[in-house]
XYZ file of C-alpha atoms in Angstrom:
527
model
C -47.845 -14.708 -7.969
C -50.705 -12.137 -8.414
C -50.864 -9.766 -11.188
C -50.342 -6.660 -9.029
C -46.954 -8.137 -7.893
C -45.701 -8.512 -11.222
C -44.155 -5.037 -11.996
C -42.487 -5.164 -8.647
C -41.149 -8.626 -9.330
C -39.623 -7.370 -12.736
C -38.120 -4.473 -11.047
C -36.305 -6.605 -8.419
C -35.263 -9.149 -11.026
C -33.699 -6.441 -13.244
C -31.909 -5.192 -10.214
C -30.519 -8.700 -9.498
C -29.423 -9.300 -13.029
C -27.698 -5.901 -12.996
C -25.761 -6.852 -10.044
C -24.921 -10.382 -11.009
C -23.095 -9.088 -14.119
C -20.875 -6.917 -11.893
C -17.344 -8.222 -12.055
C -15.081 -7.250 -8.999
C -11.605 -6.819 -10.318
C -10.064 -5.376 -7.056
C -10.739 -5.223 -3.297
C -11.104 -1.490 -3.690
C -14.569 -1.916 -5.346
C -15.944 -3.982 -2.544
C -17.413 -1.080 -0.628
C -18.691 0.598 -3.849
C -20.677 -2.482 -4.813
C -22.016 -3.121 -1.278
C -23.271 0.514 -1.185
C -24.831 0.215 -4.454
C -26.490 -3.053 -3.331
C -27.920 -1.594 -0.220
C -28.897 1.684 -1.735
C -30.476 0.009 -4.812
C -32.682 -2.107 -2.576
C -33.599 0.789 -0.219
C -34.812 2.649 -3.318
C -36.752 -0.375 -4.530
C -38.352 -0.665 -1.158
C -39.447 3.026 -1.146
C -41.066 2.548 -4.604
C -42.820 -0.766 -3.467
C -44.152 1.100 -0.329
C -45.792 3.727 -2.534
C -47.454 1.219 -5.006
C -48.396 -1.607 -2.653
C -49.096 -0.035 0.686
C -51.192 -3.046 1.782
C -48.066 -5.338 1.462
C -45.644 -2.890 2.875
C -44.301 -5.018 5.743
C -44.077 -7.974 3.591
C -42.166 -6.386 0.974
C -39.597 -4.816 3.199
C -38.849 -8.234 4.676
C -38.550 -9.648 1.252
C -36.142 -6.881 0.122
C -34.030 -7.306 3.223
C -33.955 -11.033 2.410
C -32.588 -10.454 -0.929
C -29.944 -7.914 0.400
C -28.709 -10.751 2.747
C -28.510 -13.336 -0.218
C -26.608 -10.899 -2.321
C -24.096 -9.742 0.212
C -23.454 -13.322 1.389
C -23.059 -14.542 -2.224
C -20.637 -11.634 -3.091
C -18.653 -11.918 0.216
C -17.970 -15.698 -0.111
C -17.503 -15.529 -4.020
C -14.357 -13.464 -3.251
C -12.849 -16.639 -1.801
C -13.907 -18.674 -4.719
C -16.529 -20.521 -2.601
C -19.914 -21.544 -3.837
C -22.920 -19.676 -2.959
C -23.980 -20.306 0.592
C -27.536 -19.126 0.062
C -29.765 -20.707 -2.554
C -32.209 -18.282 -4.298
C -35.323 -17.808 -2.235
C -37.191 -15.382 -4.410
C -40.565 -15.234 -2.571
C -41.326 -18.011 -0.466
C -40.541 -18.009 3.295
C -41.948 -21.530 3.900
C -39.255 -23.613 2.137
C -37.752 -26.492 3.916
C -34.411 -25.834 5.695
C -31.258 -26.677 3.651
C -29.589 -30.169 4.471
C -27.231 -29.949 7.424
C -23.512 -29.962 6.567
C -21.942 -31.930 9.402
C -18.379 -32.612 9.842
C -17.065 -36.123 9.244
C -15.173 -37.325 12.350
C -11.514 -38.174 11.070
C -9.342 -40.806 12.501
C -5.545 -40.937 12.339
C -5.443 -44.540 11.158
C -7.890 -43.633 8.152
C -6.102 -40.392 7.345
C -2.505 -41.725 6.830
C -1.054 -44.868 5.393
C -2.497 -47.726 7.100
C 0.596 -49.806 6.476
C 2.279 -48.083 9.286
C -0.014 -49.711 11.677
C 1.768 -52.976 11.258
C 4.893 -51.479 12.963
C 3.093 -49.926 15.916
C 1.581 -51.500 19.071
C -2.164 -51.072 19.900
C -1.289 -48.579 22.616
C 0.882 -46.309 20.289
C -1.802 -46.440 17.744
C -4.248 -45.083 20.451
C -1.599 -42.483 21.219
C -1.491 -41.229 17.730
C -5.178 -41.187 17.448
C -5.372 -38.921 20.690
C -2.613 -36.600 19.151
C -4.375 -36.466 15.882
C -7.553 -35.530 17.606
C -5.895 -32.630 19.366
C -4.541 -31.294 15.927
C -7.774 -32.020 14.012
C -9.798 -30.241 16.934
C -7.585 -27.142 16.425
C -8.110 -27.136 12.769
C -12.010 -27.380 13.119
C -11.773 -24.411 15.907
C -9.902 -22.292 13.470
C -12.500 -22.760 10.648
C -15.374 -22.114 12.985
C -13.747 -18.984 14.418
C -13.139 -17.605 10.802
C -16.724 -18.637 9.747
C -18.224 -16.751 12.763
C -16.474 -13.605 11.633
C -17.064 -13.884 7.894
C -20.476 -15.254 7.978
C -22.058 -13.197 10.796
C -19.852 -10.306 12.002
C -18.846 -8.757 8.639
C -22.188 -9.037 6.859
C -24.122 -7.632 9.905
C -21.782 -4.715 9.942
C -21.970 -4.022 6.232
C -25.826 -4.228 6.102
C -25.943 -2.082 9.158
C -27.855 -4.837 10.994
C -26.095 -3.957 14.201
C -23.707 -1.037 14.945
C -19.980 -1.600 15.161
C -20.038 -1.108 18.936
C -22.766 -3.742 19.459
C -20.880 -6.313 17.329
C -17.732 -5.629 19.211
C -19.553 -6.238 22.529
C -21.062 -9.630 21.126
C -18.034 -10.985 19.351
C -15.566 -9.713 22.042
C -11.981 -10.617 21.314
C -12.828 -13.684 19.271
C -10.670 -12.409 16.262
C -7.606 -12.382 18.466
C -8.088 -16.037 19.282
C -7.493 -17.351 15.762
C -3.737 -16.602 15.598
C -3.165 -18.464 18.938
C -4.619 -21.680 17.658
C -3.125 -21.363 14.163
C 0.258 -21.082 16.054
C -0.432 -24.397 17.887
C -1.713 -26.204 14.654
C 1.474 -25.160 12.874
C 3.669 -26.505 15.695
C 1.734 -29.701 15.640
C 2.081 -30.177 11.831
C 5.803 -29.348 12.025
C 6.642 -32.125 14.239
C 4.469 -34.711 12.201
C 6.518 -37.108 10.401
C 5.988 -37.904 6.736
C 4.248 -41.087 7.605
C 1.733 -39.077 9.867
C 3.009 -40.130 13.209
C 4.086 -37.683 15.809
C 6.749 -38.673 18.399
C 6.907 -35.630 20.888
C 4.159 -33.100 21.693
C 4.652 -32.458 25.411
C 7.350 -29.735 25.136
C 5.052 -27.950 22.413
C 2.093 -27.886 24.891
C 4.167 -26.718 27.790
C 5.454 -23.755 25.647
C 2.058 -22.959 24.097
C -0.562 -23.400 26.817
C 0.377 -20.193 28.761
C -0.980 -18.103 25.935
C -4.417 -19.208 26.771
C -4.427 -16.701 29.647
C -5.823 -14.283 26.935
C -9.127 -16.288 27.073
C -9.751 -14.456 30.276
C -11.186 -11.265 28.602
C -13.097 -13.276 26.148
C -14.809 -15.565 28.613
C -15.424 -12.683 31.052
C -17.341 -10.845 28.386
C -19.688 -13.664 27.554
C -22.327 -12.864 29.895
C -22.784 -9.377 28.607
C -22.448 -10.602 24.988
C -25.200 -13.211 25.523
C -27.649 -10.752 27.098
C -27.057 -8.234 24.309
C -27.467 -10.731 21.529
C -30.796 -11.980 23.153
C -32.011 -8.491 23.442
C -31.123 -7.646 19.674
C -32.982 -10.681 18.526
C -36.152 -8.883 19.183
C -35.070 -6.700 16.113
C -36.808 -8.486 13.209
C -33.989 -7.523 10.957
C -31.588 -9.388 13.213
C -33.972 -12.271 13.800
C -34.489 -12.694 9.927
C -30.669 -12.648 9.356
C -29.874 -15.153 12.039
C -32.758 -17.380 10.983
C -31.517 -17.526 7.275
C -27.967 -18.316 8.635
C -29.484 -21.258 10.613
C -31.206 -22.627 7.566
C -28.069 -22.403 5.442
C -25.659 -25.554 5.028
C -22.523 -23.701 6.483
C -24.079 -23.354 9.847
C -24.608 -27.072 10.543
C -27.906 -26.205 12.280
C -25.816 -24.224 14.881
C -26.934 -20.779 15.698
C -24.668 -17.704 16.261
C -24.271 -18.168 20.092
C -23.069 -21.820 19.389
C -20.094 -20.410 17.389
C -19.348 -17.821 19.903
C -19.467 -20.422 22.666
C -16.943 -22.802 20.866
C -13.859 -21.268 22.193
C -14.981 -21.706 25.929
C -15.956 -25.292 25.152
C -12.593 -25.945 23.589
C -10.773 -24.440 26.639
C -12.422 -26.845 29.102
C -11.653 -29.782 26.739
C -8.017 -29.414 26.749
C -7.458 -31.321 30.228
C -9.440 -34.295 28.857
C -7.546 -34.313 25.565
C -4.186 -34.171 27.315
C -5.026 -36.822 29.770
C -6.126 -39.047 26.938
C -2.683 -38.608 25.393
C -0.928 -39.222 28.660
C -3.025 -42.408 29.422
C -1.553 -43.972 26.159
C 1.987 -42.663 26.559
C 4.546 -45.234 28.085
C 5.988 -44.251 31.481
C 9.580 -44.179 30.164
C 8.550 -41.952 27.278
C 10.102 -38.398 27.168
C 6.556 -36.904 26.843
C 5.520 -38.379 30.138
C 6.819 -35.504 32.282
C 5.914 -32.866 29.786
C 2.464 -33.975 29.607
C 1.993 -33.988 33.376
C 3.286 -30.557 33.472
C 1.018 -29.343 30.610
C -1.990 -30.752 32.391
C -1.088 -28.835 35.588
C -0.779 -25.677 33.539
C -4.037 -25.970 31.699
C -5.849 -26.931 34.830
C -4.498 -23.897 36.539
C -5.614 -21.780 33.695
C -9.163 -23.021 33.478
C -9.513 -22.682 37.278
C -8.415 -19.035 37.170
C -10.620 -18.160 34.309
C -13.564 -19.791 35.889
C -13.094 -17.648 38.928
C -12.781 -14.452 37.003
C -15.727 -15.443 34.661
C -18.012 -15.967 37.827
C -16.837 -12.750 39.197
C -17.722 -10.891 35.918
C -21.066 -12.568 35.821
C -21.877 -11.701 39.347
C -20.784 -8.026 38.904
C -22.857 -7.835 35.657
C -25.911 -8.753 37.330
C -25.264 -6.552 40.399
C -24.974 -3.591 38.145
C -28.374 -4.218 36.671
C -30.294 -4.516 39.841
C -32.864 -1.660 40.400
C -33.917 -0.746 43.933
C -37.322 0.857 44.439
C -36.013 2.381 47.731
C -32.743 2.727 49.553
C -33.832 0.379 52.303
C -33.653 -2.464 49.853
C -29.796 -1.958 49.454
C -27.979 -4.762 51.314
C -24.227 -4.863 51.928
C -24.433 -8.806 51.491
C -25.252 -8.019 47.684
C -22.535 -5.366 47.320
C -19.914 -7.717 48.886
C -20.973 -10.693 46.786
C -18.190 -11.976 44.205
C -20.077 -15.252 43.285
C -23.498 -15.861 41.685
C -24.343 -19.343 42.821
C -27.381 -19.549 40.442
C -30.091 -17.448 38.927
C -33.135 -17.929 36.704
C -36.877 -17.470 36.118
C -39.357 -18.842 38.673
C -43.083 -18.242 39.112
C -44.858 -17.642 42.239
C -48.287 -19.154 43.241
C -50.045 -16.271 41.499
C -48.300 -16.935 38.184
C -46.080 -13.802 38.235
C -42.759 -14.457 36.602
C -39.880 -13.586 38.752
C -36.109 -13.552 38.285
C -34.362 -14.930 41.345
C -30.773 -14.583 42.123
C -28.887 -16.672 44.696
C -25.593 -14.829 45.720
C -23.170 -16.121 48.229
C -25.063 -14.961 51.359
C -28.343 -13.567 50.049
C -31.355 -14.428 47.892
C -32.741 -11.579 45.735
C -36.137 -11.871 44.212
C -36.707 -9.419 41.297
C -38.935 -8.763 38.260
C -37.376 -8.416 34.754
C -38.037 -5.046 33.265
C -36.618 -2.993 30.272
C -35.017 0.350 31.264
C -33.353 2.516 28.565
C -33.495 -0.336 26.178
C -31.619 -2.580 28.555
C -32.747 -5.567 30.548
C -32.786 -4.799 34.266
C -34.062 -6.491 37.459
C -36.137 -4.626 39.923
C -36.291 -5.920 43.404
C -39.539 -7.500 44.157
C -39.129 -7.777 47.884
C -36.347 -7.152 50.421
C -33.281 -9.299 50.142
C -33.286 -12.481 52.164
C -30.061 -13.468 54.020
C -29.156 -17.078 53.373
C -28.156 -17.591 56.906
C -31.828 -16.926 58.242
C -33.553 -18.451 55.037
C -35.857 -21.510 55.615
C -36.332 -23.725 52.718
C -39.178 -26.053 52.261
C -39.551 -28.926 49.457
C -43.306 -28.830 48.699
C -45.136 -31.752 47.393
C -46.884 -31.565 44.084
C -50.447 -30.299 44.687
C -49.738 -28.760 48.084
C -49.786 -25.257 46.824
C -52.976 -23.465 46.037
C -52.754 -21.225 43.055
C -53.741 -17.666 43.386
C -54.778 -18.047 47.056
C -58.334 -19.032 46.034
C -60.306 -22.000 45.369
C -59.698 -21.888 41.767
C -56.447 -23.806 42.515
C -58.418 -26.910 43.101
C -59.756 -26.785 39.535
C -56.471 -26.028 37.951
C -54.376 -28.187 35.662
C -52.135 -30.565 37.503
C -49.226 -29.272 35.647
C -49.643 -25.934 37.272
C -49.212 -27.088 40.812
C -46.051 -29.140 40.413
C -42.451 -28.299 40.907
C -43.024 -25.771 43.848
C -40.666 -24.936 46.852
C -40.969 -22.382 49.461
C -38.422 -19.886 50.857
C -39.353 -17.858 54.094
C -37.657 -15.518 56.331
C -38.516 -13.959 59.585
C -36.540 -11.469 61.745
C -38.389 -9.466 64.226
C -41.142 -7.576 62.396
C -39.811 -8.365 59.131
C -41.095 -11.646 57.451
C -41.498 -13.109 53.961
C -42.642 -16.288 52.356
C -42.539 -17.113 48.686
C -43.949 -20.285 46.941
C -41.732 -20.585 43.772
C -42.284 -22.959 40.851
C -39.534 -24.169 38.667
C -39.915 -25.173 35.056
C -39.579 -28.975 35.878
C -38.455 -31.231 38.477
C -34.809 -31.247 37.538
C -34.784 -27.428 37.534
C -36.374 -27.502 40.968
C -33.793 -29.843 42.274
C -31.015 -27.633 41.048
C -32.443 -24.867 43.096
C -32.964 -26.949 46.168
C -29.344 -28.176 45.913
C -27.898 -24.663 45.325
C -29.741 -23.058 48.253
C -28.825 -25.950 50.603
C -25.168 -25.771 49.600
C -25.183 -21.888 50.144
C -26.637 -22.301 53.613
C -24.031 -24.847 54.503
C -21.086 -22.657 53.343
C -22.642 -19.631 55.337
C -22.944 -21.951 58.283
C -19.350 -23.265 58.123
C -17.929 -19.826 57.401
C -19.842 -18.526 60.477
C -18.389 -21.326 62.785
C -14.908 -20.673 61.318
C -15.184 -16.954 62.236
C -16.303 -17.791 65.863
C -13.279 -20.091 66.360
C -10.891 -17.625 64.956
C -12.341 -14.755 67.208
C -12.156 -17.154 70.200
C -8.548 -18.164 69.402
C -7.491 -14.513 69.627
C -8.704 -14.019 73.279
C -7.162 -15.271 76.624
C -8.902 -15.658 80.026
C -7.065 -13.638 82.600
C -6.555 -15.140 86.235
C -9.391 -12.938 87.543
C -11.861 -14.452 84.952
C -11.731 -11.590 82.480
C -11.416 -12.057 78.831
C -8.469 -10.152 77.417
C -7.373 -9.835 73.816
C -3.883 -11.405 73.095
C -2.621 -8.003 71.836
C -3.554 -6.430 75.220
C -1.685 -9.006 77.579
C 0.671 -7.418 79.945
C 4.191 -8.379 80.563
C 3.317 -9.745 83.902
C 0.580 -12.046 82.426
C 3.301 -13.165 79.709
C 5.656 -14.094 82.480
C 2.950 -16.169 84.375
C 2.238 -18.129 81.235
C 5.837 -18.890 80.324
C 5.422 -22.276 81.929
C 2.294 -23.029 79.704
C 2.772 -24.809 76.434
C 0.256 -22.637 74.641
C -1.224 -19.439 75.788
C -4.227 -19.849 73.475
C -7.027 -22.117 74.102
C -9.741 -23.777 71.964
C -13.450 -23.762 72.706
C -13.213 -26.877 75.008
C -10.541 -25.371 77.181
C -12.644 -22.312 77.613
C -15.798 -24.297 78.532
C -13.663 -26.162 81.233
C -12.322 -22.973 82.659
C -15.795 -21.527 82.774
C -17.103 -24.246 84.781
C -14.289 -23.927 87.344
C -14.837 -20.270 87.728
C -18.607 -20.647 88.113
C -17.872 -22.849 91.236
C -15.314 -20.412 92.747
C -16.093 -16.870 91.713
C -18.589 -14.469 92.932
C -21.939 -13.896 91.459
C -20.664 -10.883 89.797
C -17.760 -12.479 88.264
C -20.076 -15.262 87.071
C -22.283 -12.860 85.098
C -19.090 -11.263 83.513
C -17.909 -14.459 82.309
C -21.024 -15.732 80.875
C -21.592 -12.250 79.139
C -17.980 -12.530 77.680
C -17.999 -16.052 76.524
């Protein structure tokens, strides 16, 4: 430490010592201590900025780091826990703390092993699967509480984010904790003194419907992730999250990993229940209940996936910015599913954000508008039905449209594909580069699948429209709803008054041979 830093070091040290001797005797003093803590360090920051102007930025970050350490240590000491942050006085280059990883627990290792002599191998595997379900609930509850205690509450008390921003990022996470505590309690109640569990199926059938409340949490995740990524641009937020990541309690998981744990747990339930069912005898009372429970959770996951997809699609549609009204397309407005999206580059190196909706491809540029990330349309939307897709070989694209591409790094001319579109006077062609070969293949597969769906849907609409029409005796095409009573009487002897496309084509051939030229043109036009 240099000599000119010594007076400031003493002032901070005295403040730390004064705060450390504080003894909190009641929860009512929590707010008072935190206000004193934050206010004290703000005052120190102001003093330091006057005396050490050349190191103003560094000192502010240092003061903020000390605030973080003190609030965390105070907040977790209230639960008689050890300090989660070791003192980091002035060095920001210290190695990260050791990772605290959970040890995997087995049922046979947790309870008395003597019971294993009375159980078959299949029954032991069943008990292991049931214990894994219970242990997973316990770990989930711990992580959800940690996310609130170690991230949400300190960021709110340190004013790192506003309460509204934190509510958007964390969503309804706090309401999920009682749900899983309820299941854990039920599983523990039916566990015998020797650690074995006889029946769990009826518990799961009664509890699983409450997972419908995951609907709002999962639907909010797209907006939550976008806001969190945007807030990371704030150095105070970034510094806080980095120090959490370097602390033992995080297990090298960032905040989003904790926020995504509930969704990961939700999609894991079908696998856990199938594992229990696989080791359950056919004559066991749990057999029927487990099958019912699997059907329940599969239905819940499928429904939440649909609603989450619709929420994601709506979120990005609302953030599209149109340079002119002519860029608006009903195919975008009517879309309910976002097949895929991500960042791609064109052959000039311009970064583009491409959205593939159900029936339209939208190429945009990411911009910041009113401190929000938005997407400005780069070109006219391309209908998937008329889109032409080409898989380009490495080296086939010339960068920048000039000879400089011949002397470019080979990595710059890899993983390209081309999308083009032509309709009358309108035409577009874009050579797009993915990050790697895997990402490129994903885009190719998604676009091909979208084209197949659009083509199949178009054929289905044609068949349905043809099925609603009849050919009258004089060769005119008449809608079923417009048939007269006479026509209905004439068709009573027929087995089916509607015809498929093969029947229509046969009738057309007959009429072409017998009808006049005028009727021929009329039939051809109608068909």
